Amino acid sequence: MSRLVMKFGGTSVANIERIRNVARHVKREVDAGHEVAVVVSAMAGKTNELVAWCTEASPMHDAREYDAVVASGEQVTSGLLAIVLQGMGIQARSWQGWQIPIKTSDAHASARIEDIDGSEIIKRFRERKEVAVIAGFQGINPETNRITTLGRGGSDTSAVAIAAAVKADRCDIYTDVDGVYTTDPRIVPKARRLDKIAFEDMLELASQGAKVLQVRSVELGMVHNMPIFVRSSFDKPEDIDPHANQPPGTLICSEEEIMESHVVTGIAFSKDEAQISVRQIEDKPGVAASIFGPLADANINVDMIVQNVSEDGKTTDLTFTVPAADYTRAKDTITAAKAKIGYARLDTATDVAKISVIGSGMRSHAGVAAQAFSALAGRNINIRAITTSEIKFSVLIDAAYTELAVRTLHTLYGLDQA
Amino acid sequence: MSRLVMKFGGTSVANIERIRNVARHVKREVDAGHEVAVVVSAMAGKTNELVAWCTEASPMHDAREYDAVVASGEQVTSGLLAIVLQGMGIQARSWQGWQIPIKTSDAHASARIEDIDGSEIIKRFRERKEVAVIAGFQGINPETNRITTLGRGGSDTSAVAIAAAVKADRCDIYTDVDGVYTTDPRIVPKARRLDKIAFEDMLELASQGAKVLQVRSVELGMVHNMPIFVRSSFDKPEDIDPHANQPPGTLICSEEEIMESHVVTGIAFSKDEAQISVRQIEDKPGVAASIFGPLADANINVDMIVQNVSEDGKTTDLTFTVPAADYTRAKDTITAAKAKIGYARLDTATDVAKISVIGSGMRSHAGVAAQAFSALAGRNINIRAITTSEIKFSVLIDAAYTELAVRTLHTLYGLDQA
């Protein structure tokens, strides 16, 4: 017998028929003897509708009221799934964040989970074989007794945090893809589904644009060493053998549990980037702050930052990227601060893409990046900038070469399907 | 300065534009220096949608889960109204039933309010001039910490109970009519809006088919002597002078506060009635129970019951009415119990209407009913059955004569507009 948390997103619970399908997945695990907590999102489209009402009510709305409004979406789904499960003869009850309670920080609309009391849920697993149906995405601010939400996509984070709190053996995230791929299969038909991936690698993949899982949920999984299994909610529940060693999907787990690991795990990319190069700034302390301070104040997320060592010890160039949507604002912000920063000119490009190669195996393998540079050169793809970390490197290229670059690297690192 | 509770129903909060209109009503009272708590229903149509989902999920759904799902409608409106009020520069916050808390019985889906702690809301009136925006219709079962609802139309009851808990001076119920009328103006064009009506009379009017207010809310108003003011939510907030002695509407209050009272206050009627007469039952103890027990078991609401004194001391006839929708079930139930009841035959009629004449002035005026009988006879309207109480009498007639009977009695008792 295992203890499982099963998480279902908005498209999986979009109507009663789909909720019934979710319930059959739950029943399969219950029938196999497992203790189950289910975490659900709002019905597809509901959260957007509620958010739109808040914005219509007032563009500058109180985040505490926003949370009260928006959290209602998950409340509805949790009650409905409990009803459907009961109708199938399964003992079940719904739980709102404030009932468990799921205590969070007071950062309304983007709260962080601080503490979950899993004792009552565990007690009911044991005494009543009761399935806990938990509203994702929400919690309570214990100081004010008010509803909080975790920010968009927060239900993944709810699920992993709850899994840790109830000491689950695994957290299953049911989603509209059947696992984590070496790269986007729409770009690289030879992309391969990974059976396993280390938390660190998944964290980089998620941060670099792979949208399978929310980054914070992977962080939490890593902190609590809670295995996360990404699998498809579209599989027919009846077709799955709960006793099979591993059904189709990708297990995100600690590095030690991955026997044979590739040097490179996956390749992520993001197309909607813009590049701004600030030329001939003075090479002295504080100059970087004079650039990124105003950008932070303008709430612009800077991604890559590249600054080379000054050639003459006096001036240097600094390049950074921002989301394409923020390009004009970023350029205007830097232009407005020109006197304070003190630079010669700005060189900018909007049609650029960032390709990231990820793999914790890089730690022990030298020259992984060098292979990429020469392979890209072989395709006549010019590299605009490079950044590296311990288990990842990223290159900035012209967006037109994105697909070619991703496919080239996918083959280079032996990620293509057999 | 007064302390007010203002209640708005589903049509008044059906979209953000209407919620803005509600907020202007609230602002008017706040600007006039009053302390205000607002009670809101779900947006029009939302509760029906949520109820339909529960039924689709399982026809025999758990009332506790139903409550969690359905209470979300009021949660949304309370948050949205708080946002709009804040946008107008008014200090406001939303309150869910569990936050106040509004403690109820454990009868999920039709819970009764048992206790409301109004202290924090009063404190915030005083210290922050904060408007409390309260989700109507819902509460919490303090034993299980689960959401309860009061049953359809429960927001009126929430409003009056909250008014009592925060020691309000008045509870204003904003609705789609501008007050309580002597009878339905669609039937009797000369119907007159009452400036004031006693709790007792309103209770009878509401029980006898006038749909302005939920019966329980009037009961609560009577128990706590909380004046309830029924007024229109469609009036433009700007057109109302908050300092006027009494804006258009009807004040429901204790009898003592009504100076010049008519003997008859109003006339109610209900058309969808069916009549069942059980002929020649034995005139002995327990025979009524043998009829109404099975009907109660079948969840059929019996309205009028008329049993005459036996002529011969041996057998008698018993007549009762049920809603037309329950007629067939009621007849089948009585037929199935024939052996146990022991009756000769059933006489039934489906096209019957009940006309009720209401007025606490009847207590001190003899012959009020007798006038009605002769007036109806003068119109050739046959009376099938009569029931009376201290401040009301009802007659059962052929439905075809409903309008004629109501108009005749309306004129008879001097209720027509000048």
PDB file of C-alpha atoms in Angstrom, chain A residues 16-17 20 43 46 49-50 53-54 56-58 61-62 64-69 71-72 75-76 78-80 82-84 86-87 92-94 96 98-99 140 144-147, chain B residues 16-17 20 43 46 49-50 53-54 56-58 61-62 64-69 71-72 75-76 78-80 82-84 86-87 92-94 96 98-99 140 144-147:
ATOM      1  CA  ILE A  16     -18.833  17.036 -14.906  1.00  0.00           C
ATOM      2  CA  GLU A  17     -18.041  14.402 -17.529  1.00  0.00           C
ATOM      3  CA  ARG A  20     -16.123  11.705 -13.673  1.00  0.00           C
ATOM      4  CA  MET A  43     -12.658  24.296 -14.096  1.00  0.00           C
ATOM      5  CA  LYS A  46     -13.223  29.814 -14.541  1.00  0.00           C
ATOM      6  CA  GLU A  49     -13.453  34.690 -15.738  1.00  0.00           C
ATOM      7  CA  LEU A  50     -13.050  35.512 -12.042  1.00  0.00           C
ATOM      8  CA  TRP A  53     -14.371  40.400 -13.046  1.00  0.00           C
ATOM      9  CA  CYS A  54     -11.881  41.639 -10.460  1.00  0.00           C
ATOM     10  CA  GLU A  56     -13.451  45.107 -14.340  1.00  0.00           C
ATOM     11  CA  ALA A  57     -14.433  45.920 -10.754  1.00  0.00           C
ATOM     12  CA  SER A  58     -11.230  47.920 -10.343  1.00  0.00           C
ATOM     13  CA  HIS A  61      -7.954  45.799  -6.881  1.00  0.00           C
ATOM     14  CA  ASP A  62      -7.176  44.730  -3.332  1.00  0.00           C
ATOM     15  CA  ARG A  64      -7.106  40.134  -0.446  1.00  0.00           C
ATOM     16  CA  GLU A  65     -10.463  40.539  -2.168  1.00  0.00           C
ATOM     17  CA  TYR A  66      -9.041  39.148  -5.417  1.00  0.00           C
ATOM     18  CA  ASP A  67      -8.027  36.039  -3.468  1.00  0.00           C
ATOM     19  CA  ALA A  68     -11.505  35.626  -1.948  1.00  0.00           C
ATOM     20  CA  VAL A  69     -13.057  35.843  -5.416  1.00  0.00           C
ATOM     21  CA  ALA A  71     -10.240  30.914  -4.749  1.00  0.00           C
ATOM     22  CA  SER A  72     -13.922  30.120  -5.260  1.00  0.00           C
ATOM     23  CA  GLN A  75     -13.810  25.394  -4.004  1.00  0.00           C
ATOM     24  CA  VAL A  76     -16.437  24.442  -6.596  1.00  0.00           C
ATOM     25  CA  SER A  78     -13.348  20.141  -4.873  1.00  0.00           C
ATOM     26  CA  GLY A  79     -17.004  19.829  -3.832  1.00  0.00           C
ATOM     27  CA  LEU A  80     -18.081  18.433  -7.194  1.00  0.00           C
ATOM     28  CA  ALA A  82     -16.208  14.719  -3.739  1.00  0.00           C
ATOM     29  CA  ILE A  83     -19.839  14.292  -4.842  1.00  0.00           C
ATOM     30  CA  VAL A  84     -18.868  12.229  -7.887  1.00  0.00           C
ATOM     31  CA  GLN A  86     -19.260   9.421  -3.240  1.00  0.00           C
ATOM     32  CA  GLY A  87     -21.596   8.503  -6.093  1.00  0.00           C
ATOM     33  CA  ALA A  92     -14.562  11.264   0.189  1.00  0.00           C
ATOM     34  CA  ARG A  93     -14.769  14.834   1.449  1.00  0.00           C
ATOM     35  CA  SER A  94     -13.670  18.235   0.179  1.00  0.00           C
ATOM     36  CA  GLN A  96     -10.665  24.183   1.477  1.00  0.00           C
ATOM     37  CA  TRP A  98      -8.661  27.344   5.467  1.00  0.00           C
ATOM     38  CA  GLN A  99     -10.139  24.074   6.700  1.00  0.00           C
ATOM     39  CA  ILE A 140      -5.132  31.018   4.563  1.00  0.00           C
ATOM     40  CA  THR A 144      -5.871  37.697   9.466  1.00  0.00           C
ATOM     41  CA  ASN A 145      -7.927  34.533   8.840  1.00  0.00           C
ATOM     42  CA  ARG A 146      -8.286  35.558   5.190  1.00  0.00           C
ATOM     43  CA  ILE A 147      -8.058  33.438   2.043  1.00  0.00           C
TER      44      ILE A 147
ATOM     45  CA  ILE B  16     -20.077  44.421 -12.528  1.00  0.00           C
ATOM     46  CA  GLU B  17     -22.131  47.353 -13.818  1.00  0.00           C
ATOM     47  CA  ARG B  20     -21.309  49.442  -9.255  1.00  0.00           C
ATOM     48  CA  MET B  43     -24.932  36.885  -9.212  1.00  0.00           C
ATOM     49  CA  LYS B  46     -24.981  31.490 -10.619  1.00  0.00           C
ATOM     50  CA  GLU B  49     -25.694  26.816 -12.357  1.00  0.00           C
ATOM     51  CA  LEU B  50     -23.910  25.516  -9.256  1.00  0.00           C
ATOM     52  CA  TRP B  53     -23.614  20.858 -11.477  1.00  0.00           C
ATOM     53  CA  CYS B  54     -24.187  19.186  -8.109  1.00  0.00           C
ATOM     54  CA  GLU B  56     -25.293  16.325 -12.597  1.00  0.00           C
ATOM     55  CA  ALA B  57     -22.445  15.091 -10.384  1.00  0.00           C
ATOM     56  CA  SER B  58     -24.893  12.919  -8.450  1.00  0.00           C
ATOM     57  CA  HIS B  61     -25.456  14.429  -3.496  1.00  0.00           C
ATOM     58  CA  ASP B  62     -23.978  14.970  -0.057  1.00  0.00           C
ATOM     59  CA  ARG B  64     -22.182  19.150   2.895  1.00  0.00           C
ATOM     60  CA  GLU B  65     -20.460  19.126  -0.483  1.00  0.00           C
ATOM     61  CA  TYR B  66     -23.449  20.870  -2.075  1.00  0.00           C
ATOM     62  CA  ASP B  67     -23.017  23.643   0.479  1.00  0.00           C
ATOM     63  CA  ALA B  68     -19.287  24.012  -0.276  1.00  0.00           C
ATOM     64  CA  VAL B  69     -20.052  24.310  -3.986  1.00  0.00           C
ATOM     65  CA  ALA B  71     -21.743  28.984  -1.166  1.00  0.00           C
ATOM     66  CA  SER B  72     -19.020  29.995  -3.628  1.00  0.00           C
ATOM     67  CA  GLN B  75     -18.179  34.512  -1.923  1.00  0.00           C
ATOM     68  CA  VAL B  76     -17.517  35.897  -5.413  1.00  0.00           C
ATOM     69  CA  SER B  78     -18.823  39.810  -1.674  1.00  0.00           C
ATOM     70  CA  GLY B  79     -15.247  40.134  -2.925  1.00  0.00           C
ATOM     71  CA  LEU B  80     -16.270  41.990  -6.076  1.00  0.00           C
ATOM     72  CA  ALA B  82     -15.605  45.141  -1.732  1.00  0.00           C
ATOM     73  CA  ILE B  83     -13.279  45.846  -4.670  1.00  0.00           C
ATOM     74  CA  VAL B  84     -15.745  48.267  -6.285  1.00  0.00           C
ATOM     75  CA  GLN B  86     -12.604  50.446  -2.412  1.00  0.00           C
ATOM     76  CA  GLY B  87     -12.310  51.835  -5.940  1.00  0.00           C
ATOM     77  CA  ALA B  92     -14.500  47.967   2.836  1.00  0.00           C
ATOM     78  CA  ARG B  93     -13.779  44.280   3.258  1.00  0.00           C
ATOM     79  CA  SER B  94     -15.552  41.042   2.443  1.00  0.00           C
ATOM     80  CA  GLN B  96     -17.481  34.859   4.455  1.00  0.00           C
ATOM     81  CA  TRP B  98     -16.940  31.122   8.410  1.00  0.00           C
ATOM     82  CA  GLN B  99     -14.885  34.260   8.979  1.00  0.00           C
ATOM     83  CA  ILE B 140     -20.498  27.454   9.269  1.00  0.00           C
ATOM     84  CA  THR B 144     -17.325  20.229  11.896  1.00  0.00           C
ATOM     85  CA  ASN B 145     -15.890  23.528  10.603  1.00  0.00           C
ATOM     86  CA  ARG B 146     -17.769  22.991   7.346  1.00  0.00           C
ATOM     87  CA  ILE B 147     -19.678  25.503   5.223  1.00  0.00           C
TER      88      ILE B 147
END
